[in-house]
Structure formats: C-alpha cells, structure tokens
C-alpha cells in the first residue's frame, strides 16, 4: 500500500533533484539526479578530523586537526558531516532556506540519516534536537529550516526529537561579520537549555545544516553539558573548509 501511495504521489508531484531542482524519473529512489550525483563529494571519502569532522590535508596519530588539538574545552564529543560545503551542496542549502523549498528537507535528512548510521551506529541517543534559529530568521524564511530537517531525520532514524531544547539568552552579532576567533567569543555564553527541559545524564544528538567555525555547536554543547547532559554529538549536512591556522 505504501509503495502504491508513493507511486501516486510521485506521479502527481514528480521528484526533483535537491541540488539542481531538475525533474527526475518517477521511479527514482534518491533525491539527486545522475549529473549532480557525479559532482558531489562526501566527507566519508576524505581525510577528516576525528573530532570535528573538518577535512584536513594530513594529521598525526591522534587524527585531530590543529583547532581540536589547540582548543579546550570543546564541549562536544564529536561532529560528523555529510558533504564538504561547496557547490552544488552550498547552492542547494541556500536555495532551500532562501526560496522556502521545504520539500527538500526530506532529501537532506536522508543523507544525514545515512551518515548517522555510518558513524554513530554504536551510540545510543536519548534524543536529538536542532541548533536553535533566531526569531528574525524564522520570520524572514517563513519556517525553521534546521528544525524541519531534524524532524525528518528523527522520522527516518527513529531517534526521538525534542523541540525547544535550547534557546538564546542574549543577542549576538552576525557571525558572518566577524573573524574566526571573534566568532567563538561572540557566541560564548549565549545559549541555555530551556526551562522544564531535562537533559540530565542524557546522550544528545545535535542537528544543524552547516558547520563553519564550530562555534555554534561548541556553545550548544556547553549549554547542554552545563545542564547535565552526559555526552553531546553533532551531525551536519555540510562543513566548510578548515580555515583555522592557530
């Protein structure tokens, strides 16, 4: 019955590639067209830091990037990402958020769910939650882009999702306007766990769309562990180039 329903839905609403929006064949099993599939690269195929998931040229026995070796405390236990954040992935994420392409959330979530299975299959999560978006961004976009992806990830993986776990407790400057070290300082102490939410002793999975300087995930992890979380892992769709030089 589910298969028949899916065929009917695909006939009425033909599947589109999440990267280029090209209409695909009705029997397509993935949300990416053959052309884009050949263009994207995967973090699983690259040399990445074992802690933050950023791509590296080389590393020592600890398999960590310079940032993770030099920064303490990091608070998070590990970050993994699906793709390097370059075209066509970066273009797809920007269109998703800027053009309100909510239907693409399911496609992104499929990739994230696969990455969770690859890297976290031996980890038992109590729940997943998303990195909070600002009210300004939600109003501007008309939806919470990260929360929608997290909902889809929860549906695929079966990991329970908790909404409104984290909140901003003070205003911060726009991260895009700041230098690398300034971004870390800008977010420090800006997040807290919401009232009436218990994370004591829990193993939490944070979901975000893009990991840039790691600052947001560090701050969310700090807030969760300050409230008693046992372990905090994170997964993102994309990760930017590792630009930390010490």
Coordinates of C-alpha atoms in Angstrom, one line a residue:
X1 CA 0.0 0.0 0.0
X2 CA 2.8 2.4 0.9
X3 CA 4.6 1.6 -2.4
X4 CA 1.4 2.4 -4.4
X5 CA 0.9 5.6 -2.4
X6 CA 4.4 6.7 -3.2
X7 CA 4.0 6.0 -6.9
X8 CA 0.8 8.1 -6.9
X9 CA 2.5 10.9 -5.1
X10 CA 5.4 10.9 -7.5
X11 CA 3.1 10.9 -10.4
X12 CA 1.2 14.0 -9.1
X13 CA 4.3 15.7 -7.8
X14 CA 7.3 14.4 -9.8
X15 CA 10.5 14.2 -7.7
X16 CA 13.1 16.9 -8.1
X17 CA 16.9 16.8 -7.5
X18 CA 17.6 18.7 -4.3
X19 CA 20.8 20.1 -5.8
X20 CA 19.7 21.5 -9.1
X21 CA 15.9 21.2 -9.0
X22 CA 15.8 19.1 -12.2
X23 CA 12.7 16.9 -12.5
X24 CA 13.7 13.2 -12.2
X25 CA 12.2 9.9 -13.3
X26 CA 9.2 8.7 -11.4
X27 CA 10.9 5.6 -10.2
X28 CA 13.9 7.5 -8.8
X29 CA 14.9 6.1 -5.4
X30 CA 17.2 9.0 -4.5
X31 CA 16.6 12.7 -4.4
X32 CA 19.6 13.5 -6.6
X33 CA 19.9 13.4 -10.3
X34 CA 22.8 11.5 -12.0
X35 CA 24.6 14.7 -13.0
X36 CA 24.7 16.1 -9.5
X37 CA 25.5 12.7 -8.0
X38 CA 28.7 12.8 -10.0
X39 CA 29.6 16.3 -8.8
X40 CA 29.2 16.0 -5.1
X41 CA 31.9 14.7 -2.8
X42 CA 31.4 13.0 0.6
X43 CA 33.2 13.6 3.8
X44 CA 33.3 9.8 4.3
X45 CA 35.6 9.6 1.2
X46 CA 38.0 12.4 2.5
X47 CA 40.6 12.7 5.3
X48 CA 38.7 14.3 8.2
X49 CA 39.5 15.3 11.8
X50 CA 38.1 12.5 14.0
X51 CA 36.8 15.1 16.5
X52 CA 35.1 17.9 14.4
X53 CA 34.8 16.3 11.0
X54 CA 36.7 19.1 9.1
X55 CA 38.7 18.0 6.1
X56 CA 42.5 18.0 6.6
X57 CA 45.5 17.6 4.4
X58 CA 47.2 15.3 7.0
X59 CA 47.2 14.6 10.7
X60 CA 49.2 12.8 13.3
X61 CA 48.5 9.7 15.4
X62 CA 45.6 11.4 17.2
X63 CA 43.9 12.1 13.9
X64 CA 42.9 15.6 15.0
X65 CA 43.1 18.9 13.2
X66 CA 45.1 21.8 14.7
X67 CA 41.9 23.5 16.0
X68 CA 40.8 20.5 18.0
X69 CA 44.4 20.0 19.4
X70 CA 44.7 23.6 20.5
X71 CA 41.1 24.5 21.7
X72 CA 40.0 23.5 25.1
X73 CA 37.3 22.8 26.2
X74 CA 35.5 21.9 23.1
X75 CA 32.4 20.5 25.0
X76 CA 31.1 18.4 22.1
X77 CA 32.1 14.8 21.9
X78 CA 32.2 14.6 18.1
X79 CA 30.9 16.3 14.9
X80 CA 30.3 14.5 11.6
X81 CA 29.2 16.0 8.3
X82 CA 27.8 14.6 5.1
X83 CA 29.4 16.9 2.5
X84 CA 32.1 19.5 2.1
X85 CA 30.1 22.8 1.9
X86 CA 30.8 23.7 -1.7
X87 CA 28.7 23.8 -4.9
X88 CA 26.3 22.2 -5.6
X89 CA 25.7 21.5 -1.9
X90 CA 26.1 25.1 -0.8
X91 CA 23.8 26.3 -3.6
X92 CA 21.2 23.8 -2.6
X93 CA 21.2 24.8 1.1
X94 CA 20.9 28.5 0.2
X95 CA 18.0 27.8 -2.1
X96 CA 16.3 25.7 0.5
X97 CA 16.4 28.5 3.0
X98 CA 16.0 31.4 0.7
X99 CA 13.3 30.1 -1.5
X100 CA 11.3 28.2 1.1
X101 CA 11.9 24.8 -0.6
X102 CA 10.6 22.8 2.4
X103 CA 10.1 19.7 0.3
X104 CA 13.9 19.4 0.1
X105 CA 14.2 18.8 3.8
X106 CA 13.4 15.1 3.4
X107 CA 16.2 14.7 0.8
X108 CA 18.7 16.4 3.1
X109 CA 17.5 14.3 6.0
X110 CA 18.1 11.0 4.1
X111 CA 21.7 11.8 3.6
X112 CA 22.1 12.9 7.3
X113 CA 20.4 9.7 8.5
X114 CA 22.8 7.6 6.4
X115 CA 25.7 9.5 8.0
X116 CA 24.4 8.8 11.4
X117 CA 24.2 5.1 10.7
X118 CA 27.7 5.1 9.3
X119 CA 29.4 7.0 12.2
X120 CA 27.1 6.7 15.2
X121 CA 25.7 3.2 14.8
X122 CA 27.2 2.1 18.2
X123 CA 25.9 5.2 20.0
X124 CA 22.5 5.1 21.7
X125 CA 20.9 8.6 21.7
X126 CA 18.3 9.6 24.2
X127 CA 17.0 12.2 21.8
X128 CA 18.0 14.6 19.0
X129 CA 17.4 18.3 18.9
X130 CA 18.3 21.1 16.5
X131 CA 20.5 24.1 16.8
X132 CA 18.1 27.0 17.5
X133 CA 17.3 29.6 14.8
X134 CA 16.7 33.2 15.6
X135 CA 13.2 34.5 15.5
X136 CA 14.3 37.0 12.8
X137 CA 15.5 34.2 10.5
X138 CA 12.3 32.2 11.1
X139 CA 10.2 35.2 10.2
X140 CA 12.3 36.0 7.2
X141 CA 12.2 32.5 5.8
X142 CA 8.7 31.6 6.9
X143 CA 9.9 28.3 8.6
X144 CA 12.6 26.9 10.8
X145 CA 14.9 25.3 8.2
X146 CA 17.0 23.3 10.6
X147 CA 14.2 22.1 12.8
X148 CA 12.4 20.8 9.7
X149 CA 15.4 18.8 8.7
X150 CA 15.8 17.5 12.3
X151 CA 12.1 16.4 12.3
X152 CA 12.7 14.4 9.1
X153 CA 15.9 12.9 10.5
X154 CA 14.0 11.7 13.6
X155 CA 11.3 10.1 11.4
X156 CA 13.9 8.2 9.4
X157 CA 16.2 7.1 12.2
X158 CA 13.6 6.6 14.9
X159 CA 15.7 8.8 17.3
X160 CA 13.1 10.8 19.4
X161 CA 13.2 14.5 18.7
X162 CA 12.8 17.1 21.4
X163 CA 11.7 20.6 20.3
X164 CA 12.7 23.8 22.1
X165 CA 15.6 22.3 24.0
X166 CA 18.0 25.2 23.5
X167 CA 17.4 29.0 23.5
X168 CA 19.4 32.1 23.0
X169 CA 19.8 34.1 26.2
X170 CA 21.4 37.1 24.8
X171 CA 21.7 38.9 21.4
X172 CA 24.9 38.3 19.4
X173 CA 26.5 39.9 16.4
X174 CA 26.1 38.4 13.0
X175 CA 28.8 35.6 12.7
X176 CA 29.4 36.5 9.1
X177 CA 30.7 39.9 10.1
X178 CA 33.4 38.5 12.5
X179 CA 36.8 36.9 12.2
X180 CA 37.4 33.3 13.2
X181 CA 38.4 33.9 16.9
X182 CA 35.7 36.6 17.3
X183 CA 33.0 34.2 16.3
X184 CA 33.9 31.9 19.2
X185 CA 33.9 34.7 21.6
X186 CA 30.7 36.2 20.2
X187 CA 28.6 33.1 21.0
X188 CA 30.2 32.3 24.3
X189 CA 27.5 32.1 27.0
X190 CA 24.7 32.9 24.5
X191 CA 22.8 29.7 24.8
X192 CA 21.0 27.9 27.6
X193 CA 18.7 24.9 28.0
X194 CA 15.0 25.9 28.1
X195 CA 13.1 25.7 31.3
X196 CA 11.2 22.5 32.1
X197 CA 13.6 20.5 29.8
X198 CA 15.7 17.8 31.5
X199 CA 18.9 16.7 29.8
X200 CA 20.5 15.2 33.0
X201 CA 22.6 12.2 32.1
X202 CA 21.3 12.2 28.5
X203 CA 23.3 11.4 25.3
X204 CA 22.2 14.1 22.8
X205 CA 22.5 14.4 19.1
X206 CA 22.6 18.0 17.7
X207 CA 21.4 18.5 14.2
X208 CA 22.5 21.6 12.1
X209 CA 22.7 22.4 8.4
X210 CA 26.3 23.7 8.1
X211 CA 29.3 23.6 10.4
X212 CA 31.5 26.6 9.8
X213 CA 33.8 27.7 12.7
X214 CA 32.3 25.1 15.0
X215 CA 31.4 28.0 17.4
X216 CA 27.6 27.3 17.4
X217 CA 28.0 23.6 18.1
X218 CA 30.6 24.3 20.8
X219 CA 28.2 26.8 22.5
X220 CA 25.2 24.5 22.3
X221 CA 27.2 21.6 23.7
X222 CA 28.5 23.8 26.5
X223 CA 24.9 24.7 27.4
X224 CA 23.7 21.1 27.3
X225 CA 26.6 19.8 29.4
X226 CA 26.2 22.7 31.9
X227 CA 22.6 21.4 32.3
X228 CA 23.8 17.9 33.0
X229 CA 24.0 16.2 29.6
X230 CA 26.3 13.2 29.6
X231 CA 27.5 13.4 26.0
X232 CA 26.8 15.6 23.1
X233 CA 27.4 14.6 19.5
X234 CA 26.5 16.6 16.3
X235 CA 25.8 15.9 12.7
X236 CA 25.5 18.5 9.9
X237 CA 24.7 18.3 6.2
X238 CA 27.7 20.3 5.2
X239 CA 31.1 21.5 6.6
X240 CA 33.1 24.4 5.3
X241 CA 36.8 24.4 4.6
X242 CA 39.0 24.2 7.7
X243 CA 40.4 27.8 7.8
X244 CA 41.8 27.7 11.3
X245 CA 45.5 28.5 11.3
X246 CA 46.2 28.7 15.1

